[in-house]
Every structure is written in C-alpha cells, then in structure tokens.
Amino acid sequence: MLYICATPIGNLSDISIRAIETLSRSDIILCEDTRTSRYLLDKHNITYKKLVALHEHNENKIAEKVLSWLQDGLIITQISDAGTPGISDPGSRLCNYVKEHGFKISPIPGACAYISLLSVSGLNTPHLFYGFLPNKKTSRVKIINKWQVVDYAVCIYEAPHRIIECIEDIIETLGENRKLIMGRELTKQFETIHKGSATKLLDFILSDTNQQKGEFVIIIEPEIIVTDENCITIEQINTLKLLLTELPPKKAVTLTHKLIGGNKDLLYNYTLEHKQY
Ligand code: SAM
C-alpha cells in the first residue's frame, strides 16, 4: 500500500492521529527535503525506518523504486514539505505509475493552504484551484484574463518575491475593484488574513514590508452581481463590457438590455464600479 499523507502547513500540531500512526509504521517515507521532514517527525517522536527524497526532478526514477518496494510488501508513505502532496507539490506522477501497476493508494487527508483560507473566506461559491501562476508576465496576464467574469472563486499560490507583481497584474487585468482575500503565513505566528479590493490590498502590502514576507494564498472573488431579486448574468456582463469599449455607459447599458435583457440599474451600477472599461 502507498499512502499519500498530508502534513502541517506551519503549525506542527496540525497533523492527524492517523498520519502519525501511518508514518510510524511505514517502512519507507518519501519526502521532498529530508531535513524538513526529519524535523517534523522528531517533533512528534515518530521513529521512522527510512527516509527517501522524492522531488520534482527524481519523481519518475523513485516511482520505479517504489513499485519494487511495494512488490516486496513494504508500506510506503509519501509526504511533502508542507500540506497535501500533489497540491502544487510532487506526487501525481508517482500516483499514476503505482496505480497503473495495480497497487492501491490511500490518502491521509489533512492541512492544505488554500483550503485553510477558503474555510475562513466567508465565500459559499464554487471555487477553482489554480496554484502557481506562470513566471512570465505575458503568460500570467493571459491566464488571469480568463477570470474577468466568473461565478467561482479562484485560489492561487504566490511566492513572496512576486506577491506585489501578482496583485499589480490582477489590478491591470481584472480592475482595481476586484475583491481579493490574502492569506499570509497561515497557522503560523504572523498569520494575516486580509480582505478587500485589489488596490486596497496592494496598499496594505506596500505599507508594511513585513506583509511582503512569508507564504501567500490569494483568493480572487467571483465577479458576478447577485441580489435577492435580480442578477446580472456572465453573458450580460460580457456584452456590456464589449459595448463599453465603443459606447458611453448609458448607451452601452440600453443596448445590452435590448439585446439580451438584464436589470438596467444593476447594469449601470456595474459600469460605475468598473470605470476602467
Ligand atoms: N501542498 C501544499 C498545500 O497543500 O497547500 C502547497 C505546497 S506549494 C509548494 C507551497 C505554496 O503553498 C506556498 O508558496 C504558498 O503559496 C502556499 N502555502 C503553503 N503554506 C502556506 C501558509 N502557511 N500560508 C499561506 N500559504 C501557504
């Protein structure tokens, strides 16, 4: 059996009893960085038999070894440096390889950074987990652009040296009013959870260099206006945006309403809130 086991994302106590039991009886623990994992295992007095490094660059090679260990009847558990393996972390190639060869894989669930932020976000919409955006600005903006009008939240991971650039790209692409939620250093001493428009969040980060350090999750809130009686659909917003590139707001609203309906007041409010169009 191969176990895929979640570990804490900061607070070392965020580990399940089942994770501790499984790690204790594993013949081999696969981990990204043996030093990081040794620290966690020692903290929980887990006496391990063997630690083997599995990372992005040797996942295929180790997967072959894992297969032979499983054929010998050994218990193998994979962990990553933090959180759930396979979530912006190594693990998917190992899982595919082991499954293709007929062995069982079982998850040991636990901490995950974006799920932690979602749990306190107050959102009850569907969500998309994207993970890390590409390094190149053009590729990054191209992807962010897909989330102009969506009825789901988008969860992304970001590194500290790119957090400012990332929010600037969001402002450039989705507008300064797009609502964001930032989760920084979740479960750690300097945990910060900050909600607000993209520009306000950028100001908040720029105003304090401490807010530019650590690990980040960003949630881009859905962009769809819903009220009790009425809502503007994605189709209506897209039409309105297109017309706003050529027409003044009032005309664009009237034409959108004529073409595909929609509440005129809500459409007009939308144009006021998104003046950059
Ligand atoms: N597998 C992990 C999970 O389940 O969330 C994610 C691993 S990924 C390599 C690391 C990224 O996750 C960080 O760069 C950061 O974006 C996010 N992350 C991890 N721990 C975090 C924390 N305590 N607070 C905020 N973000 C965190």
CSV table of C-alpha atoms and ligand atoms in Angstrom, one decimal:
chain,number,residue,atom,x,y,z
A,1,MET,CA,0.0,0.0,0.0
A,2,LEU,CA,1.1,3.5,-0.8
A,3,TYR,CA,-0.2,6.2,1.5
A,4,ILE,CA,-0.3,9.9,0.4
A,5,CYS,CA,-0.2,11.8,3.7
A,6,ALA,CA,-0.8,15.5,4.5
A,7,THR,CA,1.5,17.3,6.9
A,8,PRO,CA,1.1,20.7,8.6
A,9,ILE,CA,1.4,24.0,6.6
A,10,GLY,CA,3.0,25.8,9.5
A,11,ASN,CA,1.7,24.9,13.0
A,12,LEU,CA,3.3,21.5,13.6
A,13,SER,CA,0.3,20.4,15.7
A,14,ASP,CA,-1.9,20.3,12.6
A,15,ILE,CA,-1.3,16.6,12.0
A,16,SER,CA,-3.8,13.8,12.3
A,17,ILE,CA,-3.5,10.8,14.7
A,18,ARG,CA,-3.8,8.6,11.6
A,19,ALA,CA,-0.9,10.4,9.9
A,20,ILE,CA,1.3,9.9,13.0
A,21,GLU,CA,0.3,6.2,13.2
A,22,THR,CA,0.9,5.6,9.5
A,23,LEU,CA,4.2,7.4,9.4
A,24,SER,CA,5.3,5.4,12.5
A,25,ARG,CA,4.6,2.0,10.8
A,26,SER,CA,5.9,2.9,7.4
A,27,ASP,CA,8.9,1.0,6.1
A,28,ILE,CA,9.8,4.0,3.8
A,29,ILE,CA,8.8,7.6,4.0
A,30,LEU,CA,9.1,9.6,0.8
A,31,CYS,CA,9.7,13.3,1.4
A,32,GLU,CA,10.8,16.3,-0.5
A,33,ASP,CA,13.5,17.6,1.8
A,34,THR,CA,14.8,15.1,4.3
A,35,ARG,CA,15.9,17.8,6.8
A,36,THR,CA,12.4,19.4,6.8
A,37,SER,CA,10.7,16.1,7.3
A,38,ARG,CA,13.1,14.9,10.0
A,39,TYR,CA,12.3,18.0,12.0
A,40,LEU,CA,8.5,17.2,11.8
A,41,LEU,CA,9.0,13.5,12.6
A,42,ASP,CA,11.2,14.2,15.6
A,43,LYS,CA,8.8,16.8,16.9
A,44,HIS,CA,6.1,14.1,17.0
A,45,ASN,CA,8.5,11.3,18.3
A,46,ILE,CA,7.9,9.3,15.1
A,47,THR,CA,10.6,6.7,14.9
A,48,TYR,CA,11.0,6.2,11.1
A,49,LYS,CA,12.9,3.4,9.4
A,50,LYS,CA,14.0,5.0,6.2
A,51,LEU,CA,13.6,8.5,4.6
A,52,VAL,CA,13.9,8.8,0.8
A,53,ALA,CA,13.9,12.1,-1.1
A,54,LEU,CA,11.3,12.4,-3.8
A,55,HIS,CA,11.1,15.7,-5.6
A,56,GLU,CA,10.2,17.2,-9.0
A,57,HIS,CA,13.4,16.1,-10.5
A,58,ASN,CA,13.6,12.4,-9.5
A,59,GLU,CA,9.9,11.5,-9.2
A,60,ASN,CA,9.9,9.1,-12.2
A,61,LYS,CA,13.1,7.3,-11.0
A,62,ILE,CA,11.7,7.0,-7.4
A,63,ALA,CA,8.3,5.8,-8.7
A,64,GLU,CA,10.1,2.8,-10.3
A,65,LYS,CA,11.8,2.0,-7.0
A,66,VAL,CA,8.5,2.4,-5.1
A,67,LEU,CA,7.0,-0.2,-7.3
A,68,SER,CA,9.6,-2.7,-6.5
A,69,TRP,CA,9.3,-1.9,-2.7
A,70,LEU,CA,5.5,-2.4,-3.0
A,71,GLN,CA,6.1,-5.7,-4.7
A,72,ASP,CA,8.2,-6.7,-1.7
A,73,GLY,CA,5.2,-5.9,0.5
A,74,LEU,CA,6.6,-2.8,2.1
A,75,ILE,CA,4.5,0.1,3.5
A,76,ILE,CA,5.4,3.4,1.8
A,77,THR,CA,4.1,6.8,2.7
A,78,GLN,CA,4.7,10.0,0.7
A,79,ILE,CA,4.7,13.4,2.4
A,80,SER,CA,5.8,16.8,1.1
A,81,ASP,CA,7.4,19.7,2.8
A,82,ALA,CA,4.1,21.2,3.8
A,83,GLY,CA,0.4,20.4,3.3
A,84,THR,CA,-1.1,17.9,0.9
A,85,PRO,CA,1.2,16.1,-1.6
A,86,GLY,CA,0.0,16.5,-5.2
A,87,ILE,CA,-1.4,20.0,-4.5
A,88,SER,CA,1.3,22.2,-6.2
A,89,ASP,CA,3.7,19.6,-4.9
A,90,PRO,CA,5.2,16.3,-6.3
A,91,GLY,CA,3.0,13.2,-6.2
A,92,SER,CA,0.9,13.0,-9.3
A,93,ARG,CA,3.4,11.0,-11.4
A,94,LEU,CA,4.0,8.6,-8.5
A,95,CYS,CA,0.3,8.0,-8.1
A,96,ASN,CA,-0.3,7.4,-11.8
A,97,TYR,CA,2.7,5.0,-12.0
A,98,VAL,CA,1.7,3.0,-8.9
A,99,LYS,CA,-2.0,2.8,-9.9
A,100,GLU,CA,-1.1,1.7,-13.5
A,101,HIS,CA,0.8,-1.2,-12.0
A,102,GLY,CA,-2.2,-2.3,-9.9
A,103,PHE,CA,-1.2,-1.2,-6.4
A,104,LYS,CA,-3.6,0.6,-4.0
A,105,ILE,CA,-3.1,4.2,-3.0
A,106,SER,CA,-4.8,5.7,0.0
A,107,PRO,CA,-5.0,9.3,1.1
A,108,ILE,CA,-4.4,10.5,4.6
A,109,PRO,CA,-6.0,13.9,4.5
A,110,GLY,CA,-5.0,17.0,6.4
A,111,ALA,CA,-3.8,20.6,6.0
A,112,CYS,CA,-3.8,22.4,2.7
A,113,ALA,CA,-3.1,26.1,2.4
A,114,TYR,CA,-5.8,27.2,0.0
A,115,ILE,CA,-8.5,25.1,1.7
A,116,SER,CA,-7.5,26.7,5.0
A,117,LEU,CA,-8.0,30.2,3.5
A,118,LEU,CA,-11.3,29.2,1.8
A,119,SER,CA,-12.6,27.9,5.2
A,120,VAL,CA,-12.4,31.4,6.6
A,121,SER,CA,-13.2,33.3,3.5
A,122,GLY,CA,-16.9,33.5,4.0
A,123,LEU,CA,-17.5,32.6,0.4
A,124,ASN,CA,-20.0,29.9,-0.4
A,125,THR,CA,-19.5,29.9,-4.2
A,126,PRO,CA,-17.8,27.1,-6.1
A,127,HIS,CA,-14.0,27.6,-6.5
A,128,LEU,CA,-11.2,26.8,-8.8
A,129,PHE,CA,-7.7,25.9,-7.5
A,130,TYR,CA,-5.1,27.2,-10.0
A,131,GLY,CA,-1.9,27.0,-7.9
A,132,PHE,CA,1.1,29.0,-9.0
A,133,LEU,CA,0.8,31.3,-12.0
A,134,PRO,CA,3.5,31.2,-14.6
A,135,ASN,CA,6.7,33.2,-14.1
A,136,LYS,CA,6.4,35.2,-17.4
A,137,LYS,CA,4.2,38.3,-17.1
A,138,THR,CA,2.6,37.7,-20.5
A,139,SER,CA,1.6,34.2,-19.7
A,140,ARG,CA,0.4,35.2,-16.3
A,141,VAL,CA,-1.8,38.0,-17.5
A,142,LYS,CA,-3.2,35.7,-20.2
A,143,ILE,CA,-4.4,33.3,-17.5
A,144,ILE,CA,-5.7,36.0,-15.1
A,145,ASN,CA,-7.6,37.4,-18.1
A,146,LYS,CA,-9.8,34.3,-18.2
A,147,TRP,CA,-11.2,35.2,-14.8
A,148,GLN,CA,-12.7,38.5,-15.8
A,149,VAL,CA,-16.2,37.4,-15.3
A,150,VAL,CA,-16.6,34.2,-13.4
A,151,ASP,CA,-19.1,32.9,-10.9
A,152,TYR,CA,-16.5,31.0,-9.0
A,153,ALA,CA,-13.6,32.0,-6.7
A,154,VAL,CA,-10.0,31.4,-7.9
A,155,CYS,CA,-7.3,30.3,-5.5
A,156,ILE,CA,-3.7,30.9,-6.3
A,157,TYR,CA,-0.4,30.4,-4.6
A,158,GLU,CA,2.3,33.0,-4.7
A,159,ALA,CA,5.9,33.4,-3.6
A,160,PRO,CA,6.9,36.5,-1.5
A,161,HIS,CA,9.2,37.9,-4.2
A,162,ARG,CA,6.3,38.0,-6.7
A,163,ILE,CA,3.4,39.0,-4.5
A,164,ILE,CA,3.4,42.7,-5.4
A,165,GLU,CA,3.8,41.9,-9.1
A,166,CYS,CA,0.9,39.4,-8.9
A,167,ILE,CA,-1.5,41.9,-7.4
A,168,GLU,CA,-0.4,44.6,-9.8
A,169,ASP,CA,-1.2,42.1,-12.7
A,170,ILE,CA,-4.6,41.4,-11.1
A,171,ILE,CA,-5.4,45.1,-11.0
A,172,GLU,CA,-4.2,45.6,-14.6
A,173,THR,CA,-6.3,42.7,-15.8
A,174,LEU,CA,-9.3,42.4,-13.6
A,175,GLY,CA,-9.6,46.0,-12.4
A,176,GLU,CA,-8.8,47.8,-9.1
A,177,ASN,CA,-12.1,47.0,-7.5
A,178,ARG,CA,-11.9,43.2,-7.9
A,179,LYS,CA,-12.2,41.7,-4.4
A,180,LEU,CA,-9.3,39.7,-3.1
A,181,ILE,CA,-8.6,37.7,0.0
A,182,MET,CA,-5.0,37.3,1.1
A,183,GLY,CA,-3.9,34.5,3.5
A,184,ARG,CA,-0.3,35.0,4.6
A,185,GLU,CA,1.7,32.7,6.9
A,186,LEU,CA,-1.5,30.7,7.7
A,187,THR,CA,-1.4,28.8,11.0
A,188,LYS,CA,2.0,30.5,11.9
A,189,GLN,CA,2.9,33.2,14.4
A,190,PHE,CA,2.4,36.1,11.9
A,191,GLU,CA,-0.7,34.8,10.3
A,192,THR,CA,-2.5,37.6,8.4
A,193,ILE,CA,-5.9,37.3,6.6
A,194,HIS,CA,-6.9,40.4,4.7
A,195,LYS,CA,-9.9,41.0,2.6
A,196,GLY,CA,-10.5,44.0,0.3
A,197,SER,CA,-10.4,45.4,-3.2
A,198,ALA,CA,-7.2,44.7,-5.2
A,199,THR,CA,-5.9,48.3,-4.8
A,200,LYS,CA,-6.6,48.3,-1.1
A,201,LEU,CA,-4.8,45.0,-0.6
A,202,LEU,CA,-1.9,46.3,-2.6
A,203,ASP,CA,-1.7,49.4,-0.4
A,204,PHE,CA,-1.8,47.2,2.7
A,205,ILE,CA,1.1,45.1,1.5
A,206,LEU,CA,3.1,48.1,0.3
A,207,SER,CA,2.6,50.0,3.5
A,208,ASP,CA,4.4,47.3,5.6
A,209,THR,CA,7.4,45.3,4.5
A,210,ASN,CA,6.5,42.5,6.9
A,211,GLN,CA,3.4,41.9,4.8
A,212,GLN,CA,5.7,41.2,1.8
A,213,LYS,CA,7.3,38.2,3.6
A,214,GLY,CA,6.3,34.6,4.0
A,215,GLU,CA,3.9,32.3,2.2
A,216,PHE,CA,0.8,33.5,0.4
A,217,VAL,CA,-2.5,32.3,-0.8
A,218,ILE,CA,-4.7,34.7,-2.8
A,219,ILE,CA,-8.4,34.2,-3.5
A,220,ILE,CA,-9.9,36.2,-6.3
A,221,GLU,CA,-13.6,36.5,-5.5
A,222,PRO,CA,-16.2,35.8,-8.2
A,223,GLU,CA,-17.2,38.7,-10.4
A,224,ILE,CA,-20.9,38.5,-10.7
A,225,ILE,CA,-23.5,40.7,-9.1
A,226,VAL,CA,-26.3,38.9,-7.4
A,227,THR,CA,-29.1,40.5,-5.5
A,228,ASP,CA,-32.2,38.9,-3.9
A,229,GLU,CA,-34.5,39.7,-6.9
A,230,ASN,CA,-32.1,40.1,-9.7
A,231,CYS,CA,-28.8,39.2,-11.0
A,232,ILE,CA,-26.6,40.1,-14.0
A,233,THR,CA,-25.5,37.1,-15.9
A,234,ILE,CA,-22.0,36.5,-17.2
A,235,GLU,CA,-23.3,36.8,-20.7
A,236,GLN,CA,-24.8,40.2,-20.0
A,237,ILE,CA,-21.6,41.5,-18.4
A,238,ASN,CA,-19.5,40.3,-21.3
A,239,THR,CA,-21.8,42.0,-23.8
A,240,LEU,CA,-21.8,45.2,-21.7
A,241,LYS,CA,-18.0,45.2,-21.5
A,242,LEU,CA,-17.7,44.8,-25.2
A,243,LEU,CA,-20.2,47.6,-25.9
A,244,LEU,CA,-18.4,49.9,-23.3
A,245,THR,CA,-15.3,49.7,-25.4
A,246,GLU,CA,-17.2,51.6,-28.2
A,247,LEU,CA,-20.1,53.4,-26.5
A,248,PRO,CA,-20.7,55.7,-23.5
A,249,PRO,CA,-22.1,53.9,-20.4
A,250,LYS,CA,-25.8,54.8,-20.8
A,251,LYS,CA,-25.9,53.7,-24.4
A,252,ALA,CA,-24.0,50.5,-23.7
A,253,VAL,CA,-26.5,49.7,-20.9
A,254,THR,CA,-29.5,50.4,-23.0
A,255,LEU,CA,-28.2,48.3,-25.9
A,256,THR,CA,-27.2,45.4,-23.6
A,257,HIS,CA,-30.7,45.4,-22.1
A,258,LYS,CA,-32.3,45.5,-25.6
A,259,LEU,CA,-30.0,42.7,-26.9
A,260,ILE,CA,-30.1,40.2,-24.1
A,261,GLY,CA,-32.1,41.7,-21.2
A,262,GLY,CA,-30.8,42.3,-17.7
A,263,ASN,CA,-31.7,44.8,-15.0
A,264,LYS,CA,-30.8,48.3,-16.2
A,265,ASP,CA,-30.0,49.6,-12.8
A,266,LEU,CA,-27.6,46.8,-12.0
A,267,LEU,CA,-26.0,47.0,-15.4
A,268,TYR,CA,-25.5,50.8,-14.9
A,269,ASN,CA,-24.1,50.2,-11.4
A,270,TYR,CA,-21.7,47.7,-12.9
A,271,THR,CA,-20.4,50.3,-15.3
A,272,LEU,CA,-19.8,52.8,-12.4
A,273,GLU,CA,-18.0,50.2,-10.4
A,274,HIS,CA,-15.8,49.2,-13.3
A,275,LYS,CA,-14.9,52.6,-14.7
A,276,GLN,CA,-11.7,51.4,-16.3
A,277,TYR,CA,-13.8,49.9,-19.1
B,1,SAM,N1,1.0,21.2,-0.8
B,1,SAM,C1,0.8,22.5,-0.2
B,1,SAM,C2,-0.7,22.6,0.2
B,1,SAM,O1,-1.3,21.6,0.4
B,1,SAM,O2,-1.2,23.7,0.3
B,1,SAM,C3,1.3,23.6,-1.1
B,1,SAM,C4,2.7,23.4,-1.5
B,1,SAM,S1,3.3,24.7,-2.5
B,1,SAM,C5,4.9,24.1,-3.0
B,1,SAM,C6,3.8,26.0,-1.4
B,1,SAM,C7,2.9,27.2,-1.5
B,1,SAM,O3,1.7,27.0,-0.8
B,1,SAM,C8,3.5,28.4,-0.9
B,1,SAM,O4,4.3,29.1,-1.8
B,1,SAM,C9,2.3,29.3,-0.6
B,1,SAM,O5,1.8,29.9,-1.8
B,1,SAM,C10,1.3,28.2,-0.2
B,1,SAM,N2,1.4,27.9,1.3
B,1,SAM,C11,1.9,26.9,1.9
B,1,SAM,N3,1.9,27.1,3.3
B,1,SAM,C12,1.3,28.3,3.5
B,1,SAM,C13,0.9,29.0,4.6
B,1,SAM,N4,1.2,28.6,5.9
B,1,SAM,N5,0.3,30.2,4.5
B,1,SAM,C14,0.0,30.7,3.2
B,1,SAM,N6,0.3,30.0,2.1
B,1,SAM,C15,0.9,28.8,2.2
